[in-house]
């Protein structure tokens, strides 16, 4: 299955992707995670990306498209994949369509996870992520058993640099302007499915699985 996850910052794309990869045995390709790794590694790309990410703006299309193309060419993507955070605007979506049509492997589904703006702020300011395995927690909704320590692997939990209130506000604006139009884009292509991303993480996951026919 070749799936794109759409949804505002904090909608739960990463959270649901982590569960879907276990169920379907296909990789998650998160452009945000790839960029954060480049930032942590201090590569030239990471240094350039950090300035943009800290403002909540989008990294240049050519950089992100290059990263995704490289990732899609890897062997573990042959069975399918979950794109999380890509595409992020119409130009990225059109390029993706072109690349996938050259590979003769078009997308199966674009799944939009819909959450009201008021809920998103609390989810993002409360988010904590494991440095080692990227498992997500939330100080309001799903705390780790031991403060600051990952339940799954014992890694340290950290708060993302872009999860500050002012940056979150800009990320939400950028989402409305640049990314939300993709809901229509995939609707017109006839591959859009939408799920309300409210309720428990497992409830939402079960709804997604039944939509995907699993
Ligand atoms: P990216 O990493 O993609 O961030 P994002 O889109 O802002 O989305 P988030 O990761 O913040 O939210 P999510 O939907 O994954 O929510 P999560 O599951 O964590 O991008 C970061 C930056 O990188 C961008 O701003 C940009 O600069 C750059 N970038 C990335 N891709 C790019 C691209 N293609 N082009 C250009 N630039 C790009 O959940 C959030 C919290 O809510 C967690 O704490 C979680 O535990 C909690 N939660 C989840 N589900 C529930 C629930 N049902 N109930 C209660 N809490 C819940
Ligand atoms: Mg995410």
Short mmCIF file of C-alpha atoms and ligand atoms in Angstrom, two decimals:
data_model
loop_
_atom_site.label_atom_id
_atom_site.label_comp_id
_atom_site.label_asym_id
_atom_site.label_seq_id
_atom_site.Cartn_x
_atom_site.Cartn_y
_atom_site.Cartn_z
CA UNK A 1 0.00 0.00 0.00
CA UNK A 2 1.26 3.45 -0.97
CA UNK A 3 -0.28 5.96 1.40
CA UNK A 4 0.01 9.70 1.99
CA UNK A 5 -0.98 11.01 5.42
CA UNK A 6 -2.43 14.51 5.35
CA UNK A 7 -3.29 16.63 8.36
CA UNK A 8 -2.36 19.78 10.26
CA UNK A 9 0.63 19.90 12.62
CA UNK A 10 -0.37 17.88 15.67
CA UNK A 11 -3.19 15.98 13.93
CA UNK A 12 -1.51 12.69 14.82
CA UNK A 13 0.12 11.75 11.50
CA UNK A 14 3.30 10.49 13.16
CA UNK A 15 1.39 8.74 15.96
CA UNK A 16 -0.84 6.82 13.54
CA UNK A 17 2.05 6.15 11.11
CA UNK A 18 3.98 4.38 13.90
CA UNK A 19 1.02 2.01 14.41
CA UNK A 20 0.40 1.51 10.68
CA UNK A 21 4.00 0.49 9.97
CA UNK A 22 3.68 -2.29 12.55
CA UNK A 23 0.42 -3.53 11.08
CA UNK A 24 1.36 -3.34 7.40
CA UNK A 25 5.10 -3.98 7.60
CA UNK A 26 5.88 -0.99 5.38
CA UNK A 27 8.15 1.96 6.23
CA UNK A 28 7.15 5.44 7.37
CA UNK A 29 8.81 8.22 5.41
CA UNK A 30 8.58 11.37 7.50
CA UNK A 31 10.30 14.34 5.88
CA UNK A 32 10.17 16.09 9.27
CA UNK A 33 12.07 13.18 10.91
CA UNK A 34 14.62 13.06 8.06
CA UNK A 35 15.22 16.81 8.38
CA UNK A 36 15.48 16.66 12.19
CA UNK A 37 18.08 13.89 11.83
CA UNK A 38 20.10 16.13 9.46
CA UNK A 39 19.83 18.94 12.04
CA UNK A 40 20.99 16.63 14.86
CA UNK A 41 23.89 15.36 12.70
CA UNK A 42 24.90 18.97 11.96
CA UNK A 43 25.13 18.40 8.19
CA UNK A 44 25.16 21.46 5.84
CA UNK A 45 21.58 20.57 4.85
CA UNK A 46 20.62 20.30 8.54
CA UNK A 47 22.11 23.72 9.30
CA UNK A 48 20.17 25.30 6.43
CA UNK A 49 16.94 23.47 7.34
CA UNK A 50 17.08 24.35 11.06
CA UNK A 51 16.74 28.09 10.43
CA UNK A 52 13.61 27.51 8.33
CA UNK A 53 12.07 24.86 10.63
CA UNK A 54 12.53 27.04 13.73
CA UNK A 55 10.39 29.69 12.03
CA UNK A 56 7.73 27.13 11.10
CA UNK A 57 8.21 27.75 7.38
CA UNK A 58 8.57 25.09 4.69
CA UNK A 59 12.03 23.92 3.63
CA UNK A 60 12.74 24.46 -0.09
CA UNK A 61 10.90 22.05 -2.41
CA UNK A 62 14.07 20.95 -4.22
CA UNK A 63 15.71 19.82 -0.95
CA UNK A 64 12.70 17.87 0.29
CA UNK A 65 11.89 16.32 -3.09
CA UNK A 66 15.50 15.15 -3.41
CA UNK A 67 15.31 13.48 0.01
CA UNK A 68 12.04 11.71 -0.80
CA UNK A 69 13.16 10.49 -4.23
CA UNK A 70 16.28 8.99 -2.66
CA UNK A 71 14.21 7.29 0.05
CA UNK A 72 11.57 5.90 -2.35
CA UNK A 73 14.30 4.22 -4.40
CA UNK A 74 15.33 2.06 -1.42
CA UNK A 75 14.42 -1.63 -1.36
CA UNK A 76 12.13 -1.52 1.66
CA UNK A 77 9.71 0.77 -0.24
CA UNK A 78 8.94 -1.89 -2.85
CA UNK A 79 6.03 -3.27 -0.78
CA UNK A 80 4.68 0.23 -0.13
CA UNK A 81 5.19 3.09 2.31
CA UNK A 82 3.53 5.76 4.38
CA UNK A 83 4.46 9.32 3.44
CA UNK A 84 4.11 11.52 6.54
CA UNK A 85 4.52 15.27 6.06
CA UNK A 86 5.11 15.02 2.32
CA UNK A 87 3.77 16.38 0.01
CA UNK A 88 3.28 19.73 1.71
CA UNK A 89 2.13 21.91 -1.20
CA UNK A 90 0.73 21.49 -4.72
CA UNK A 91 4.13 21.66 -6.36
CA UNK A 92 5.45 18.78 -4.19
CA UNK A 93 2.27 16.78 -4.91
CA UNK A 94 2.63 17.24 -8.67
CA UNK A 95 6.29 16.24 -8.57
CA UNK A 96 5.43 13.17 -6.52
CA UNK A 97 2.77 12.15 -9.05
CA UNK A 98 5.33 12.51 -11.83
CA UNK A 99 7.98 10.47 -10.03
CA UNK A 100 5.49 7.72 -9.14
CA UNK A 101 4.08 7.55 -12.63
CA UNK A 102 7.63 7.08 -13.97
CA UNK A 103 8.01 4.25 -11.43
CA UNK A 104 4.58 2.88 -12.54
CA UNK A 105 3.46 2.79 -8.93
CA UNK A 106 0.82 5.47 -8.24
CA UNK A 107 -0.50 6.31 -4.79
CA UNK A 108 -3.35 4.15 -3.46
CA UNK A 109 -4.74 6.45 -0.77
CA UNK A 110 -4.38 9.96 0.64
CA UNK A 111 -5.73 9.86 4.18
CA UNK A 112 -6.60 13.14 5.85
CA UNK A 113 -6.64 13.19 9.66
CA UNK A 114 -8.90 16.06 10.70
CA UNK A 115 -8.58 17.79 14.10
CA UNK A 116 -9.92 21.22 15.21
CA UNK A 117 -7.38 24.02 15.62
CA UNK A 118 -8.06 24.42 19.38
CA UNK A 119 -7.01 20.84 20.10
CA UNK A 120 -3.84 21.11 18.01
CA UNK A 121 -2.13 23.72 20.21
CA UNK A 122 -2.41 21.57 23.36
CA UNK A 123 -1.23 18.48 21.52
CA UNK A 124 1.85 20.27 20.20
CA UNK A 125 2.88 22.18 23.33
CA UNK A 126 2.47 18.94 25.33
CA UNK A 127 4.33 16.66 22.91
CA UNK A 128 7.49 14.90 24.02
CA UNK A 129 9.46 12.59 21.69
CA UNK A 130 12.00 9.84 22.35
CA UNK A 131 15.50 10.72 21.11
CA UNK A 132 16.24 7.09 20.28
CA UNK A 133 13.06 5.55 18.80
CA UNK A 134 10.96 8.69 18.07
CA UNK A 135 7.98 7.34 20.04
CA UNK A 136 5.61 10.21 20.86
CA UNK A 137 4.18 11.07 24.30
CA UNK A 138 2.11 13.93 25.59
CA UNK A 139 2.22 15.52 29.03
CA UNK A 140 -1.55 16.15 28.86
CA UNK A 141 -2.86 13.04 27.10
CA UNK A 142 -0.39 10.15 27.15
CA UNK A 143 2.42 10.54 29.66
CA UNK A 144 5.41 8.23 29.80
CA UNK A 145 5.33 6.00 32.92
CA UNK A 146 8.58 7.54 34.15
CA UNK A 147 9.06 11.28 33.66
CA UNK A 148 11.37 12.04 30.70
CA UNK A 149 12.04 8.35 29.88
CA UNK A 150 10.65 6.36 26.92
CA UNK A 151 8.44 3.39 27.95
CA UNK A 152 9.50 1.44 24.86
CA UNK A 153 13.30 1.77 24.77
CA UNK A 154 14.39 3.76 27.84
CA UNK A 155 15.62 6.67 25.68
CA UNK A 156 15.48 10.32 26.81
CA UNK A 157 12.42 12.36 25.89
CA UNK A 158 12.81 15.83 24.38
CA UNK A 159 10.61 18.73 23.29
CA UNK A 160 10.89 19.75 19.62
CA UNK A 161 12.38 23.21 19.00
CA UNK A 162 9.41 24.12 16.76
CA UNK A 163 6.82 23.24 19.43
CA UNK A 164 6.87 26.77 20.88
CA UNK A 165 3.62 28.71 20.79
CA UNK A 166 4.71 31.39 18.27
CA UNK A 167 6.22 28.81 15.91
CA UNK A 168 3.18 26.54 16.22
CA UNK A 169 0.91 29.46 15.20
CA UNK A 170 2.98 30.00 12.06
CA UNK A 171 3.06 26.27 11.26
CA UNK A 172 -0.74 26.20 11.45
CA UNK A 173 -0.97 29.25 9.12
CA UNK A 174 1.48 27.68 6.67
CA UNK A 175 -0.59 24.48 6.78
CA UNK A 176 -3.82 26.36 5.92
CA UNK A 177 -2.22 28.23 3.04
CA UNK A 178 0.09 25.67 1.49
CA UNK A 179 -1.00 22.17 2.57
CA UNK A 180 -4.77 22.19 3.15
CA UNK A 181 -5.41 22.65 -0.62
CA UNK A 182 -4.03 19.11 -1.08
CA UNK A 183 -7.27 17.74 0.40
CA UNK A 184 -9.05 19.00 -2.73
CA UNK A 185 -6.14 17.93 -4.93
CA UNK A 186 -6.45 14.28 -3.86
CA UNK A 187 -10.26 14.51 -3.68
CA UNK A 188 -10.30 15.34 -7.39
CA UNK A 189 -8.04 12.37 -8.08
CA UNK A 190 -10.56 10.13 -6.30
CA UNK A 191 -8.12 8.69 -3.74
CA UNK A 192 -9.00 10.83 -0.69
CA UNK A 193 -10.26 9.33 2.58
CA UNK A 194 -10.88 11.38 5.73
CA UNK A 195 -10.97 10.41 9.37
CA UNK A 196 -11.82 12.54 12.41
CA UNK A 197 -8.64 12.53 14.47
CA UNK A 198 -10.46 12.98 17.79
CA UNK A 199 -10.85 10.30 20.45
CA UNK A 200 -8.28 7.84 21.72
CA UNK A 201 -5.26 6.96 19.56
CA UNK A 202 -6.49 3.34 19.33
CA UNK A 203 -10.04 4.37 18.36
CA UNK A 204 -8.68 6.50 15.52
CA UNK A 205 -6.32 3.71 14.47
CA UNK A 206 -9.23 1.23 14.30
CA UNK A 207 -11.25 3.64 12.16
CA UNK A 208 -8.28 4.06 9.82
CA UNK A 209 -7.78 0.31 9.52
CA UNK A 210 -11.39 -0.28 8.62
CA UNK A 211 -11.22 2.50 6.02
CA UNK A 212 -8.12 0.93 4.52
CA UNK A 213 -9.89 -2.39 4.45
CA UNK A 214 -7.53 -4.14 6.88
P1 LIG B 1 6.80 17.70 10.55
O1 LIG B 1 7.75 16.96 11.39
O2 LIG B 1 6.15 17.03 9.41
O3 LIG B 1 5.73 18.38 11.50
P2 LIG B 1 4.20 18.73 11.32
O4 LIG B 1 3.55 18.55 10.01
O5 LIG B 1 4.11 20.11 11.87
O6 LIG B 1 3.44 17.69 12.10
P3 LIG B 1 3.77 17.19 13.53
O7 LIG B 1 4.85 16.18 13.47
O8 LIG B 1 3.97 18.37 14.43
O9 LIG B 1 2.37 16.55 13.92
P4 LIG B 1 1.80 15.07 13.72
O10 LIG B 1 0.56 15.17 12.88
O11 LIG B 1 2.85 14.11 13.27
O12 LIG B 1 1.33 14.78 15.20
P5 LIG B 1 1.91 13.73 16.27
O13 LIG B 1 1.56 12.35 15.86
O14 LIG B 1 3.32 14.03 16.60
O15 LIG B 1 7.54 18.99 9.95
C1 LIG B 1 8.34 19.83 10.74
C2 LIG B 1 8.98 20.91 9.87
O16 LIG B 1 9.86 20.29 8.90
C3 LIG B 1 8.01 21.75 9.02
O17 LIG B 1 7.50 22.83 9.76
C4 LIG B 1 8.93 22.17 7.88
O18 LIG B 1 9.77 23.24 8.25
C5 LIG B 1 9.79 20.94 7.65
N1 LIG B 1 9.21 20.02 6.66
C6 LIG B 1 8.80 18.74 6.87
N2 LIG B 1 8.32 18.19 5.75
C7 LIG B 1 8.43 19.15 4.80
C8 LIG B 1 8.07 19.20 3.43
N3 LIG B 1 7.50 18.15 2.79
N4 LIG B 1 8.33 20.34 2.74
C9 LIG B 1 8.90 21.40 3.34
N5 LIG B 1 9.24 21.43 4.64
C10 LIG B 1 9.01 20.31 5.36
O19 LIG B 1 0.99 14.12 17.53
C11 LIG B 1 1.15 15.35 18.20
C12 LIG B 1 0.92 15.17 19.69
O20 LIG B 1 -0.43 14.81 19.91
C13 LIG B 1 1.77 14.05 20.33
O21 LIG B 1 2.16 14.44 21.62
C14 LIG B 1 0.79 12.85 20.41
O22 LIG B 1 1.11 12.00 21.50
C15 LIG B 1 -0.53 13.57 20.62
N6 LIG B 1 -1.66 12.84 20.06
C16 LIG B 1 -1.71 12.16 18.89
N7 LIG B 1 -2.94 11.61 18.71
C17 LIG B 1 -3.68 11.99 19.80
C18 LIG B 1 -5.03 11.75 20.19
N8 LIG B 1 -5.87 11.03 19.44
N9 LIG B 1 -5.46 12.29 21.36
C19 LIG B 1 -4.61 13.04 22.16
N10 LIG B 1 -3.32 13.28 21.82
C20 LIG B 1 -2.87 12.77 20.66
MG1 LIG B 2 4.92 14.24 12.83
#
